[in-house]
Coordinates of C-alpha atoms and ligand atoms in Angstrom, one line a residue:
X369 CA -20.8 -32.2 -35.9
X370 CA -20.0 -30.5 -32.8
X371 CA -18.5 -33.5 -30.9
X372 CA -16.7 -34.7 -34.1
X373 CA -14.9 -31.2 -34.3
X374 CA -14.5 -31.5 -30.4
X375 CA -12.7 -34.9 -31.0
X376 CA -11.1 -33.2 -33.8
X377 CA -9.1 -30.4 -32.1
X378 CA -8.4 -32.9 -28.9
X379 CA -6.8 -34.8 -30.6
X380 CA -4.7 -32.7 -32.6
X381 CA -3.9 -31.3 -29.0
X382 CA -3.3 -34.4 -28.0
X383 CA -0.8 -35.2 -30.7
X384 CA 1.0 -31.7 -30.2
X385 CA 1.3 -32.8 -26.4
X386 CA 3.0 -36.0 -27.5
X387 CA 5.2 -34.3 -30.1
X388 CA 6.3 -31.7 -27.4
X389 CA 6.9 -34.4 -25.1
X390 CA 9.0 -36.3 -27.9
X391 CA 11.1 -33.2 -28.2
X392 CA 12.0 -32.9 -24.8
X393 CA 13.7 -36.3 -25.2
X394 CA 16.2 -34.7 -27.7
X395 CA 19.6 -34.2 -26.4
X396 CA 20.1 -30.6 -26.5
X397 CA 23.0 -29.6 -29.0
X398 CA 26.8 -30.2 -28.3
X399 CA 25.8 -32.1 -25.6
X400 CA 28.2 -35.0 -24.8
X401 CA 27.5 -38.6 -24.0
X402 CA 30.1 -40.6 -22.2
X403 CA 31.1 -43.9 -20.5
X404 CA 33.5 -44.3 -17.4
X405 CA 36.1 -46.3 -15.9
X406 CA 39.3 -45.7 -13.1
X407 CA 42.7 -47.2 -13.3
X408 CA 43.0 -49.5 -10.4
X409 CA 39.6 -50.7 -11.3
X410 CA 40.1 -52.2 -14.5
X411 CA 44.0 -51.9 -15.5
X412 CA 45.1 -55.0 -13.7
X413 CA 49.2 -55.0 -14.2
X414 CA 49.8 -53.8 -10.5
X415 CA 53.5 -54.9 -11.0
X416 CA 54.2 -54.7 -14.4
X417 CA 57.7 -53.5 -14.9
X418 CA 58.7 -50.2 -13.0
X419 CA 55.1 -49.4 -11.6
X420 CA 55.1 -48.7 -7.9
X421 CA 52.4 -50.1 -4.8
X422 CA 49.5 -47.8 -4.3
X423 CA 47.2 -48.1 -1.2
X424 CA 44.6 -50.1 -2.6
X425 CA 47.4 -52.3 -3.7
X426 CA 48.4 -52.7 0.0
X427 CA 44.9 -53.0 0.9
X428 CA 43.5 -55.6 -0.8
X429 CA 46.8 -57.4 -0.4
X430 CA 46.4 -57.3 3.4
X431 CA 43.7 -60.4 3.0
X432 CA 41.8 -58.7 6.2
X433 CA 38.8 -59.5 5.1
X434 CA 38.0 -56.3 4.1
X435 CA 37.2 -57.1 0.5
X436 CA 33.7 -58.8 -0.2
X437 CA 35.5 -61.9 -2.3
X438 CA 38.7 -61.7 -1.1
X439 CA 39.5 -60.4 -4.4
X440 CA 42.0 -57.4 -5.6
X441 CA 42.7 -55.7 -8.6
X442 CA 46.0 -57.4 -9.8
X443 CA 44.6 -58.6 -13.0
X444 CA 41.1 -56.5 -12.4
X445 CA 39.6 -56.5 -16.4
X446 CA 43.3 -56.8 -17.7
X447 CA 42.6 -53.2 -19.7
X448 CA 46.3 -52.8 -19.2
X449 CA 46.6 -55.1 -21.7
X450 CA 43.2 -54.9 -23.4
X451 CA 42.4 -50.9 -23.9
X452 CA 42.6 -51.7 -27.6
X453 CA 39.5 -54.0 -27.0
X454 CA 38.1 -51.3 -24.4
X455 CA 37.8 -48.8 -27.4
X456 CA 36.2 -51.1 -29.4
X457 CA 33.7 -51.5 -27.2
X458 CA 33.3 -47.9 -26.7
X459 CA 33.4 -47.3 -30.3
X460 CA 30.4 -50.0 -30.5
X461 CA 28.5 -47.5 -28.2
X462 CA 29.0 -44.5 -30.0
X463 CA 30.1 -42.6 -27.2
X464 CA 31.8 -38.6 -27.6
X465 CA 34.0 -39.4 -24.7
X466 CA 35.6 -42.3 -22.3
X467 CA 36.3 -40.8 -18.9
X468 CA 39.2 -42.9 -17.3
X469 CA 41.6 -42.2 -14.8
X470 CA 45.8 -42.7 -14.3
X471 CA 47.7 -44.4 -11.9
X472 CA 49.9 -42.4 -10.1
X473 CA 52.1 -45.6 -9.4
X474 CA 52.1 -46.5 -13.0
X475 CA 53.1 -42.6 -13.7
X476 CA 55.4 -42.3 -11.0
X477 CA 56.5 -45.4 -9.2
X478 CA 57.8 -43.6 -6.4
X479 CA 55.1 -41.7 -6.4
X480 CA 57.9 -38.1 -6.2
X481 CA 58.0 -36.2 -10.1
X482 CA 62.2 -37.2 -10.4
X483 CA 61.1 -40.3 -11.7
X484 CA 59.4 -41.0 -14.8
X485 CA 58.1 -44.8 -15.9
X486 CA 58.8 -44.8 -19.5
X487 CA 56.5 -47.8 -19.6
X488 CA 53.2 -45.7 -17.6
X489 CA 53.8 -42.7 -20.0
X490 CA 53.6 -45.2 -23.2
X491 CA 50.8 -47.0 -21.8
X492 CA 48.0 -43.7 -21.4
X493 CA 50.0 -42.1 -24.9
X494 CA 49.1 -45.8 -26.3
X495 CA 45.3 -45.4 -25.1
X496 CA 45.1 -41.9 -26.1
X497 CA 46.2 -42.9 -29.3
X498 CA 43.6 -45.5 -29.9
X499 CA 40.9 -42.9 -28.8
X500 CA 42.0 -40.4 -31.3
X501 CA 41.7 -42.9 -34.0
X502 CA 38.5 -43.6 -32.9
X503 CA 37.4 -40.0 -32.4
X504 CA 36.4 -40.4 -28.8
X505 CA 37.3 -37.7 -26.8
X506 CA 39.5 -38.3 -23.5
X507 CA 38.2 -37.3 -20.1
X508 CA 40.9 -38.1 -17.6
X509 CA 40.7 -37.6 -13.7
X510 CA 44.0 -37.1 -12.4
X511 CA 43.7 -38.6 -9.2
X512 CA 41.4 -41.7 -8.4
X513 CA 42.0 -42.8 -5.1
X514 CA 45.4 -45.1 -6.0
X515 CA 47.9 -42.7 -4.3
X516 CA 51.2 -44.1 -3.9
X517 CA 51.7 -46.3 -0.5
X518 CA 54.9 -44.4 0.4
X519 CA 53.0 -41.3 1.0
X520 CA 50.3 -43.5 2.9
X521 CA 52.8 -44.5 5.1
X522 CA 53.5 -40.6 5.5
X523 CA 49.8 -39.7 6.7
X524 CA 48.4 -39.6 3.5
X525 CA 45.5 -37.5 2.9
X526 CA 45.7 -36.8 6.5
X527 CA 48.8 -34.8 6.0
X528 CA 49.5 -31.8 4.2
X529 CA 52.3 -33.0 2.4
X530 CA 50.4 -35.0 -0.1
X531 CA 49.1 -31.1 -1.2
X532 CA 52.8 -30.6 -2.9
X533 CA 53.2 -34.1 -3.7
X534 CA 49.7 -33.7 -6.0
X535 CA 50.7 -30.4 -7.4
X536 CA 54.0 -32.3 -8.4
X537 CA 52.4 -35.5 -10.1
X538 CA 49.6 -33.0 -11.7
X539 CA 52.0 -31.6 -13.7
X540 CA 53.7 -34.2 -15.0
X541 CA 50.1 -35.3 -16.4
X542 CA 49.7 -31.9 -17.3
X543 CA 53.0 -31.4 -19.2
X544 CA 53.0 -34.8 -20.9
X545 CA 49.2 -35.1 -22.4
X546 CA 48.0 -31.9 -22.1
X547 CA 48.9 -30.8 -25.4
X548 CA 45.9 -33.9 -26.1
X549 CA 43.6 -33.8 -23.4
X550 CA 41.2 -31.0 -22.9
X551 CA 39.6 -32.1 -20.1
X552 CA 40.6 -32.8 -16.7
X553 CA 39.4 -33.6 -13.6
X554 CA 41.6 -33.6 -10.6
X555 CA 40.1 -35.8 -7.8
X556 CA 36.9 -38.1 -7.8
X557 CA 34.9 -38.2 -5.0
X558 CA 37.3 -36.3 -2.6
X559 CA 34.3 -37.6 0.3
X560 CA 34.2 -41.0 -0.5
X561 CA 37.8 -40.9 0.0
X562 CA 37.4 -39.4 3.5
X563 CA 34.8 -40.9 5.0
X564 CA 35.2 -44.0 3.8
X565 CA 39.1 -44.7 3.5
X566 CA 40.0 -42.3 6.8
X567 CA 36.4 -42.4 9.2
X568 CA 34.8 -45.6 8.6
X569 CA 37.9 -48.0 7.5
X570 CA 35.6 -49.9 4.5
X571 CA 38.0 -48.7 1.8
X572 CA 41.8 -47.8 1.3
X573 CA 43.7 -46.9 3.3
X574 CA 41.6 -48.4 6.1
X575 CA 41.6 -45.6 8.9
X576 CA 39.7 -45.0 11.7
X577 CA 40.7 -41.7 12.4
X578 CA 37.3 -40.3 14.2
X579 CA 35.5 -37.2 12.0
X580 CA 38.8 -34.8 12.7
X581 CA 40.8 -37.5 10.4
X582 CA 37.7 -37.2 7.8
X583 CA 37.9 -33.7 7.9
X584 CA 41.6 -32.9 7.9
X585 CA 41.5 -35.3 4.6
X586 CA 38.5 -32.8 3.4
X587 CA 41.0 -30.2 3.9
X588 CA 43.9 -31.6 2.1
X589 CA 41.9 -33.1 -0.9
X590 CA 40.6 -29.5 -1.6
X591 CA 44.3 -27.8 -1.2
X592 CA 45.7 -30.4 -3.2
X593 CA 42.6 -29.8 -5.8
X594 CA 43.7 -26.1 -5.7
X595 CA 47.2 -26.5 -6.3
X596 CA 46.6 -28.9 -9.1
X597 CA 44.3 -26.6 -10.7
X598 CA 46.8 -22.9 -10.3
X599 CA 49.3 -25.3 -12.1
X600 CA 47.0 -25.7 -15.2
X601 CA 45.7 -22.2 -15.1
X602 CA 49.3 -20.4 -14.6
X603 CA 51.4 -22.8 -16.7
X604 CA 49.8 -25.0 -19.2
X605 CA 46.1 -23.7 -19.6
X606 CA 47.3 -21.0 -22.1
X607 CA 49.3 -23.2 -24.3
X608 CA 46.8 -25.8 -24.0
X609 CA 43.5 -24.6 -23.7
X610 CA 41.6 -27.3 -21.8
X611 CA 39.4 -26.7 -19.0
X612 CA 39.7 -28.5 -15.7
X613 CA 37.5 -29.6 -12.7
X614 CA 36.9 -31.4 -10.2
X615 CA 34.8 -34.5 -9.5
X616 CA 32.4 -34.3 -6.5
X617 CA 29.5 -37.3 -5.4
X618 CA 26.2 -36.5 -4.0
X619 CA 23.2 -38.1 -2.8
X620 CA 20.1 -36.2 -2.5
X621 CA 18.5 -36.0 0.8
X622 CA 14.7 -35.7 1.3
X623 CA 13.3 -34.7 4.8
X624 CA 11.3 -37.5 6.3
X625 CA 8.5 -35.2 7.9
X626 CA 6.9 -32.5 6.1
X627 CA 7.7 -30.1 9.4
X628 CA 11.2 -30.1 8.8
X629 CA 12.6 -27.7 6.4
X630 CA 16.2 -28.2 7.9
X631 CA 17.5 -31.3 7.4
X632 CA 17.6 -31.9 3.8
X633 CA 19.9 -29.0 3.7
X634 CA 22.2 -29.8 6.3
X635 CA 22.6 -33.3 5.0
X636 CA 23.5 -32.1 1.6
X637 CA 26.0 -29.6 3.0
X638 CA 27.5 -31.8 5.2
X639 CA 27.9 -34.5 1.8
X640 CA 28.2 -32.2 -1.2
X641 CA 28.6 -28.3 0.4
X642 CA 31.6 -29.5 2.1
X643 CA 33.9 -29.5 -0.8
X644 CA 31.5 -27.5 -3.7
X645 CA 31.2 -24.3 -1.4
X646 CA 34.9 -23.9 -1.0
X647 CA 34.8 -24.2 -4.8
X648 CA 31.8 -22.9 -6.4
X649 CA 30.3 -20.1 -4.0
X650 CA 30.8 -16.6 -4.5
X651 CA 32.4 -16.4 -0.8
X652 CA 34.3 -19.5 -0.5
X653 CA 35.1 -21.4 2.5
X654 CA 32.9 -24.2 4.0
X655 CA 28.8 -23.4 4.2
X656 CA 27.9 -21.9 7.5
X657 CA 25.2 -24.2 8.6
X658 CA 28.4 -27.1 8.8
X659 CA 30.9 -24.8 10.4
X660 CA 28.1 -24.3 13.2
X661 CA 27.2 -27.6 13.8
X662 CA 30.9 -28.6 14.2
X663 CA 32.0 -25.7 16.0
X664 CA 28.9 -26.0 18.8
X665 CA 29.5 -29.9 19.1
X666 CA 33.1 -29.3 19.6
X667 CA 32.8 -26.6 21.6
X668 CA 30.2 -29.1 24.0
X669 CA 32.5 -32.1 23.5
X670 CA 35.3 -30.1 25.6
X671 CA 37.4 -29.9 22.2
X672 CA 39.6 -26.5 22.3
X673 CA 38.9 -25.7 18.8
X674 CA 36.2 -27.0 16.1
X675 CA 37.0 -30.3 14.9
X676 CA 36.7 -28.7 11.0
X677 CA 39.9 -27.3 10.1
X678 CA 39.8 -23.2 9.6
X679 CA 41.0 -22.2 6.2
X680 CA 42.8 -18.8 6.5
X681 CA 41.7 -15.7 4.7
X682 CA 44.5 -17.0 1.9
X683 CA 43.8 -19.9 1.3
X684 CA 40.2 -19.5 1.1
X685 CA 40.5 -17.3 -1.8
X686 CA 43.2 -19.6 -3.7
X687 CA 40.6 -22.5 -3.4
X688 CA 37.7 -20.3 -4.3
X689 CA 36.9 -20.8 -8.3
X690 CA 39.2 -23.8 -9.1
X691 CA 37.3 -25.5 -11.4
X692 CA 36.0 -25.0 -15.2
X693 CA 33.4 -27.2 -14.5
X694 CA 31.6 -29.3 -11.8
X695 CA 31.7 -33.0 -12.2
X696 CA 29.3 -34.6 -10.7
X697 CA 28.2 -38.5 -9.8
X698 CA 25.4 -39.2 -8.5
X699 CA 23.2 -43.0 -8.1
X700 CA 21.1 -42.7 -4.6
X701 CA 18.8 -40.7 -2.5
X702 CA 18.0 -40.7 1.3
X703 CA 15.2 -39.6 3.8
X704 CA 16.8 -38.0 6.4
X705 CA 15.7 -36.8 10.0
X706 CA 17.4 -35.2 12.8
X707 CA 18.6 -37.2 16.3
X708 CA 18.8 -36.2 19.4
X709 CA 22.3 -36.2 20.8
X710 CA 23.1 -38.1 23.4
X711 CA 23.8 -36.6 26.7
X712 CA 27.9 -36.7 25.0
X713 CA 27.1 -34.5 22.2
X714 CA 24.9 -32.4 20.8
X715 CA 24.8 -33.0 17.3
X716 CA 25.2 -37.5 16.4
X717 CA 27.9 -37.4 13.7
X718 CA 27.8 -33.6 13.9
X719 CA 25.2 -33.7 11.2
X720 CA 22.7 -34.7 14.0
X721 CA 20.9 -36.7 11.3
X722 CA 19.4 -40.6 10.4
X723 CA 19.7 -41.6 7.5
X724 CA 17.4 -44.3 5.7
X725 CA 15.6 -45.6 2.6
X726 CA 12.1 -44.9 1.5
X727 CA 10.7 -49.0 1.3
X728 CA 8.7 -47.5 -1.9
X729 CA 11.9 -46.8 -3.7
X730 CA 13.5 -49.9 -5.5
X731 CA 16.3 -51.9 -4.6
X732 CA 19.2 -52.6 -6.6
X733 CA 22.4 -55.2 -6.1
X734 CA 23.9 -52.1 -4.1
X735 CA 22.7 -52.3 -0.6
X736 CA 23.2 -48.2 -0.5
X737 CA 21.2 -47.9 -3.3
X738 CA 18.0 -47.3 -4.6
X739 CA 16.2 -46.1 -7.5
X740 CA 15.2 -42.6 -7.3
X741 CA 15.4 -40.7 -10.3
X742 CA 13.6 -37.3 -9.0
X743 CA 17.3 -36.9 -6.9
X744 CA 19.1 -36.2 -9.7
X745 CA 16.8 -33.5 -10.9
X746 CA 16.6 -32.2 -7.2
X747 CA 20.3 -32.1 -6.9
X748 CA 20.9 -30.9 -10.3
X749 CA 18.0 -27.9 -9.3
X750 CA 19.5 -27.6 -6.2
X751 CA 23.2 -26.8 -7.5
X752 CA 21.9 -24.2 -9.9
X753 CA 20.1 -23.0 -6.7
X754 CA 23.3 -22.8 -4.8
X755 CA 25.8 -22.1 -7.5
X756 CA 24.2 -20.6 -10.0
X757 CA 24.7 -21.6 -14.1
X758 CA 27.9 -23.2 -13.5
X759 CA 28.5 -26.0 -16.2
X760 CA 27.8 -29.3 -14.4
X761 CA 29.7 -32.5 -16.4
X762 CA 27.3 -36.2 -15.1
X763 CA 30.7 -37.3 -14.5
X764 CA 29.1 -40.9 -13.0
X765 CA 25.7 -42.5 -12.9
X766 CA 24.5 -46.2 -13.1
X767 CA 23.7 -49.5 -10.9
X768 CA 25.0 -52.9 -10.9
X769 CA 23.4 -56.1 -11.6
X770 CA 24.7 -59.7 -10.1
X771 CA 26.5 -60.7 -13.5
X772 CA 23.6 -61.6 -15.7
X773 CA 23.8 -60.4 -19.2
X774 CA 19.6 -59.4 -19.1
X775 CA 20.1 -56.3 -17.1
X776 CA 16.6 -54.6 -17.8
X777 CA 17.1 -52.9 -14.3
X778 CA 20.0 -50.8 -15.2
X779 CA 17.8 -49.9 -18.8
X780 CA 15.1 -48.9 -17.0
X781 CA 17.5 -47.1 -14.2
X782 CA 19.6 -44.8 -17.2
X783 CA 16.7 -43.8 -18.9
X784 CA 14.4 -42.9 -15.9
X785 CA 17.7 -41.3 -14.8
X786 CA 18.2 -39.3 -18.2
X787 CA 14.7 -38.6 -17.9
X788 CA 15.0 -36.5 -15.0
X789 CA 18.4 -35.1 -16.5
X790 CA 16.7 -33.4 -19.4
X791 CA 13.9 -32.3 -17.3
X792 CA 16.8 -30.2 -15.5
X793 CA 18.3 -29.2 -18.8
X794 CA 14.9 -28.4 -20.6
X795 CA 12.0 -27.4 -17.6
X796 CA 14.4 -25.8 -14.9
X797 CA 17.4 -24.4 -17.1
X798 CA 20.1 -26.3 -15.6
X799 CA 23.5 -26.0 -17.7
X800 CA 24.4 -29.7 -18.3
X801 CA 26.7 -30.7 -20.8
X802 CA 27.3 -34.1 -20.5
X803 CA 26.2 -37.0 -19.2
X804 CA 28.4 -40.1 -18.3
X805 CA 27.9 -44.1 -17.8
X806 CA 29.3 -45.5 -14.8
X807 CA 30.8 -48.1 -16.1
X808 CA 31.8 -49.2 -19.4
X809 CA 32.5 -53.0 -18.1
X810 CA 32.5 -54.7 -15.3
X811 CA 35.0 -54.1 -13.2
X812 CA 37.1 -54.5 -9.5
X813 CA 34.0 -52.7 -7.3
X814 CA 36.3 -51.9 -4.1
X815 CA 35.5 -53.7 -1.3
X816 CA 32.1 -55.6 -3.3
X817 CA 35.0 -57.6 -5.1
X818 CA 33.8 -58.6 -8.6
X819 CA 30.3 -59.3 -7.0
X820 CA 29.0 -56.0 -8.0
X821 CA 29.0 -55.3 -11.5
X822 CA 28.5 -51.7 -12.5
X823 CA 29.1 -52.5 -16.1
X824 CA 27.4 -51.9 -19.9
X825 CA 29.9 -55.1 -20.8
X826 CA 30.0 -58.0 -18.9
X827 CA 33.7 -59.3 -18.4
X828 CA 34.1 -62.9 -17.7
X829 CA 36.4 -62.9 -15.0
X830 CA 37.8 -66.2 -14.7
X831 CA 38.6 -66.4 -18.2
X832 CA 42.6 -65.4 -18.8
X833 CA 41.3 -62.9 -21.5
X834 CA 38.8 -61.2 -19.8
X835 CA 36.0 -62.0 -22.5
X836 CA 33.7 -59.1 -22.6
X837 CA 30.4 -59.4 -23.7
X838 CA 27.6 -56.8 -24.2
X839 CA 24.6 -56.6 -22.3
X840 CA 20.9 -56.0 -23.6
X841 CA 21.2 -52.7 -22.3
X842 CA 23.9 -51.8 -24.7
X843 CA 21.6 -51.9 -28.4
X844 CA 19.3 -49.5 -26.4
X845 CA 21.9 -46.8 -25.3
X846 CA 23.6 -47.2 -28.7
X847 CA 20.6 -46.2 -30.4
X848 CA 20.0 -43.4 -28.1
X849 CA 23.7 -42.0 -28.5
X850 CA 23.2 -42.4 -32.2
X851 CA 19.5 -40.9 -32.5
X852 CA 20.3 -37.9 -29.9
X853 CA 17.0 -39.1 -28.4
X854 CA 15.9 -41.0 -25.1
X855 CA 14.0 -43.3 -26.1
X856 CA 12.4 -45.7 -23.5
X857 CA 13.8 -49.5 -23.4
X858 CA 11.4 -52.0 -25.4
X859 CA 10.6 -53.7 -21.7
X860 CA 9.8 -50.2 -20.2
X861 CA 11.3 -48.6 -17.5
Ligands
LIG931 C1 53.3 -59.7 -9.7 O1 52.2 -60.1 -8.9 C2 51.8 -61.4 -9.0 C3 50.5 -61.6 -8.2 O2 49.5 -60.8 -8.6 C4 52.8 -62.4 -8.7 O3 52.4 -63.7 -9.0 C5 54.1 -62.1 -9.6 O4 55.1 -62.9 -9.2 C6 54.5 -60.6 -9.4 N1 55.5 -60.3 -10.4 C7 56.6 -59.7 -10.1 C8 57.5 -59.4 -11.2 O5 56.9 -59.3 -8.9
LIG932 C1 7.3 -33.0 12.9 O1 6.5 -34.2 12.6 C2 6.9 -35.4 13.3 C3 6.1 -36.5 12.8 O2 4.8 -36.2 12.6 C4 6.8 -35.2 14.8 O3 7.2 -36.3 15.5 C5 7.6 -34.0 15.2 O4 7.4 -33.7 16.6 C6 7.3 -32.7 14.4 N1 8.2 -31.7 14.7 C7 7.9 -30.4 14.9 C8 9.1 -29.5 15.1 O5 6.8 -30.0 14.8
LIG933 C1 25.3 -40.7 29.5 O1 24.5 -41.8 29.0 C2 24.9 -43.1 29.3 C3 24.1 -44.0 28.4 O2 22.8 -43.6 28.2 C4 24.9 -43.3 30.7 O3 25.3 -44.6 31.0 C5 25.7 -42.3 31.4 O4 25.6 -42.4 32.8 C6 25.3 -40.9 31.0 N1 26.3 -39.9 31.6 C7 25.9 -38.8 32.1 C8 27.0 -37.9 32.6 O5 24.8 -38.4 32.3
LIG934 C1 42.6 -66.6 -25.1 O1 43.1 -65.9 -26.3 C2 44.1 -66.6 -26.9 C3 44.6 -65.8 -28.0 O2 43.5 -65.3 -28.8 C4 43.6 -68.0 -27.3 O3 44.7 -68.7 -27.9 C5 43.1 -68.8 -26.1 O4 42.5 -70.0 -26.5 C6 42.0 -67.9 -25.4 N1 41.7 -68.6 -24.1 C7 40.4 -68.8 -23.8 C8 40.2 -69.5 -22.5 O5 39.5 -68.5 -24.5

């Protein structure tokens, strides 16, 4: 009698565990579910009628050797021709929203606000359309990494000009699709864009400017981010009633030895501070713990001034607060550990830090990338840490496969991923309100060429239409989106 009543009441424990577990699988309410895509990555139609050259037109048109496959994005997924398909195959999913991106070039084919393609205006009216037919909200980013080549050719993001020229284009987006868009998001990634397109030369424009080029790009992205953002807020936000953001990539960073409670801080800083602090902090500016670094190495480098740009009092307040809401992307994690300088500086990098893979975590087609789902909680943790309830937007998250159809890896990688999402959302409080698929099909992956394929739709790329075909994770996340609940794939995580 006794054990029988014991069994009894474990069991009914045990079952009230696994309801409450169940629950916290639920998608809280409101929350939004989305998939994501950017212009010169899919579009195609690089010089379809008036539509100017951009710098990743330039680039991959160099033939340097730069790109994996010695591909480019001239046809790309053809979505130029094909968004009708595209929203069928969001519409398939389910999804609230598609996040996609303009091309400035398309917009503007000089890239200056006097002239306006009839044709690029059309073509976004013509996918905005087809999204509101289909009731998928539109979550555009202004600005991902296609600037026009002209201004290239003018410094770029290494000059201060483009911060005008940004402001200009913004509001032309701003005056003609505002009145349908209520959510924008001005730059993706502004340090992927520096480090990798000014610092190490891997993507567009392909400079090797030394760190002060990375961070005089830093510095410009986040004016330009500004400017774009007062724009909204003093002349269309009233009228239109949006809310705007910016889009901003981190890693998270885990300190290889137990002893060292530095490290992970300084690397996520030096990644993500950078560009949130100026933003999202109560005092503005860069973190402290980067402006020292730079400053000392500087200083011991024989440099008459720091190597990070000083915002003045001004402009620290006009960047401070310039966003709605944080959109974040996230896929990887690192161990990091500090390194002793050589006898030229003090700091390696000025982080003064190594950077490597745990061999435990799993590889993916991405060199860069593993699977560690715990850094998605820690960063999302970690913000509200920092920040404090600021509404963070999953503005990108996902891994590739190698073109198969049977990709049970990227299953098991959203769902472990989601996983550790609504563990932020439910356990620690973090204010998350949406979560976003990078990418809804395959698609031009910068210098990887069509090798790596990020996509929930496969796109056959030597076919003239650009077949699309789902992949087995697609049922699965359709179910999810419809049920509101993360349910695990049949073949497990
Ligand atoms: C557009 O570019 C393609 C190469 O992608 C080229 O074959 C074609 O001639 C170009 N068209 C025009 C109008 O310049
Ligand atoms: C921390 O631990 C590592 C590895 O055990 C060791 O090499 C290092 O000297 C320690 N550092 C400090 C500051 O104790
Ligand atoms: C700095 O280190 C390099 C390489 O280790 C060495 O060749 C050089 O002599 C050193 N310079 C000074 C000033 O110590
Ligand atoms: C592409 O689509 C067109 C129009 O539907 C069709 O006529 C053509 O056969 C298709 N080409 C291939 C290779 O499937």
């Amino acid at each position: 009698m006794y054990n029988c009543y014991c069994l009894f009441i474990s069991l009914f424990y045990y079952i009230s565990l696994v309801h409450a577990d169940e629950d916290n699988w639920i998608f809280p309410d409101g929350f939004l579910i989305g998939a994501a895509t950017s212009a010169y990555q899919i579009e195609g139609a690089w010089n379809t009628s008036d539509k100017g050259e951009s710098v990743w037109d330039r680039f991959t048109h160099a033939d340097s050797g730069r790109i994996e496959d010695g591909s480019n994005g001239d046809v790309a997924a053809d979505s130029f021709h094909r968004y009708k398909e595209d929203v069928q195959l969001l519409k398939q999913l389910g999804v609230d929203f598609y996040r996609f991106s303009l091309s400035w070039t398309r917009i503007l084919p000089t890239g200056y606000a006097n002239v306006i393609s009839k044709v690029g205006i059309k073509y976004y009216h013509d996918l905005l359309d087809e999204l509101e037919k289909n009731d998928i909200k539109p979550f555009v980013t202004i600005y991902h990494w296609d600037h026009p080549q002209l201004f290239q050719d003018m410094g770029g993001w290494a000059s201060e000009a483009m911060v005008d020229l940004f402001g200009d284009y913004a509001r032309v987006v701003f005056k003609e699709y505002g009145h349908r868009v209520k959510f924008f998001f001005t730059i993706n990634e502004p340090d992927v864009i520096c480090e990798t397109g000014y610092y190490l030369g891997i993507k567009a424009p392909g400079l090797q400017l030394g760190r002060y080029g990375q961070y005089v790009c830093a510095h410009n992205l986040l004016k330009a981010h500004a400017r774009a953002y007062h724009i909204y807020n003093e002349e269309f936000r009233a009228q239109q009633k949006g809310k705007i953001g910016i889009v901003i990539h981190s890693h998270y960073y885990y300190s290889k030895y137990g002893n060292d409670t530095v490290s992970e801080d300084v690397a996520w800083q030096f990644a993500f501070g950078k560009y949130a602090h100026p933003i999202f902090s109560k005092e503005g500016d860069y973190p402290d713990s980067i402006k020292r670094r730079i400053a000392e190495n500087s200083k011991f480098e024989g440099l008459l001034r720091s190597r990070l740009p000083t915002f003045s009092r001004e402009w620290v307040d006009y960047i401070k607060g310039t966003s709605d809401v944080l959109g974040f992307n996230h896929y990887n994690s690192y161990n990091v550990e500090p390194i002793l300088g050589s006898n030229k500086t003090i700091y390696e990098n000025d982080d003064g830090l190594v950077y490597t893979h745990d061999p435990k975590w799993p590889k993916t087609p991405t060199s860069w990338l593993r699977i560690v789902p715990s850094g998605l909680l820690d960063n999302l943790r970690k913000i509200k840490d920092n920040y404090g309830d600021i509404e963070v937007y999953i503005t990108e998250n996902g891994i590739a496969d190698t073109g198969e159809l049977t990709d049970t890896q990227r299953m098991g990688y959203l769902y472990s991923y989601m996983k550790a999402m609504l563990t932020a959302i439910k356990t620690f409080g973090c204010n998350v309100k949406a979560y976003t698929v990078w990418s809804l099909l395959d698609n031009f992956e910068w210098q990887n060429g069509y090798k790596e394929r990020y996509g929930l739709f496969h796109v056959d790329f030597t076919d003239e239409n650009r077949t699309r075909s789902p992949k087995k994770s697609v049922p699965w996340l359709t179910n999810v989106i419809k049920t509101r609940n993360l349910q695990p794939p049949m073949d497990g995580p």
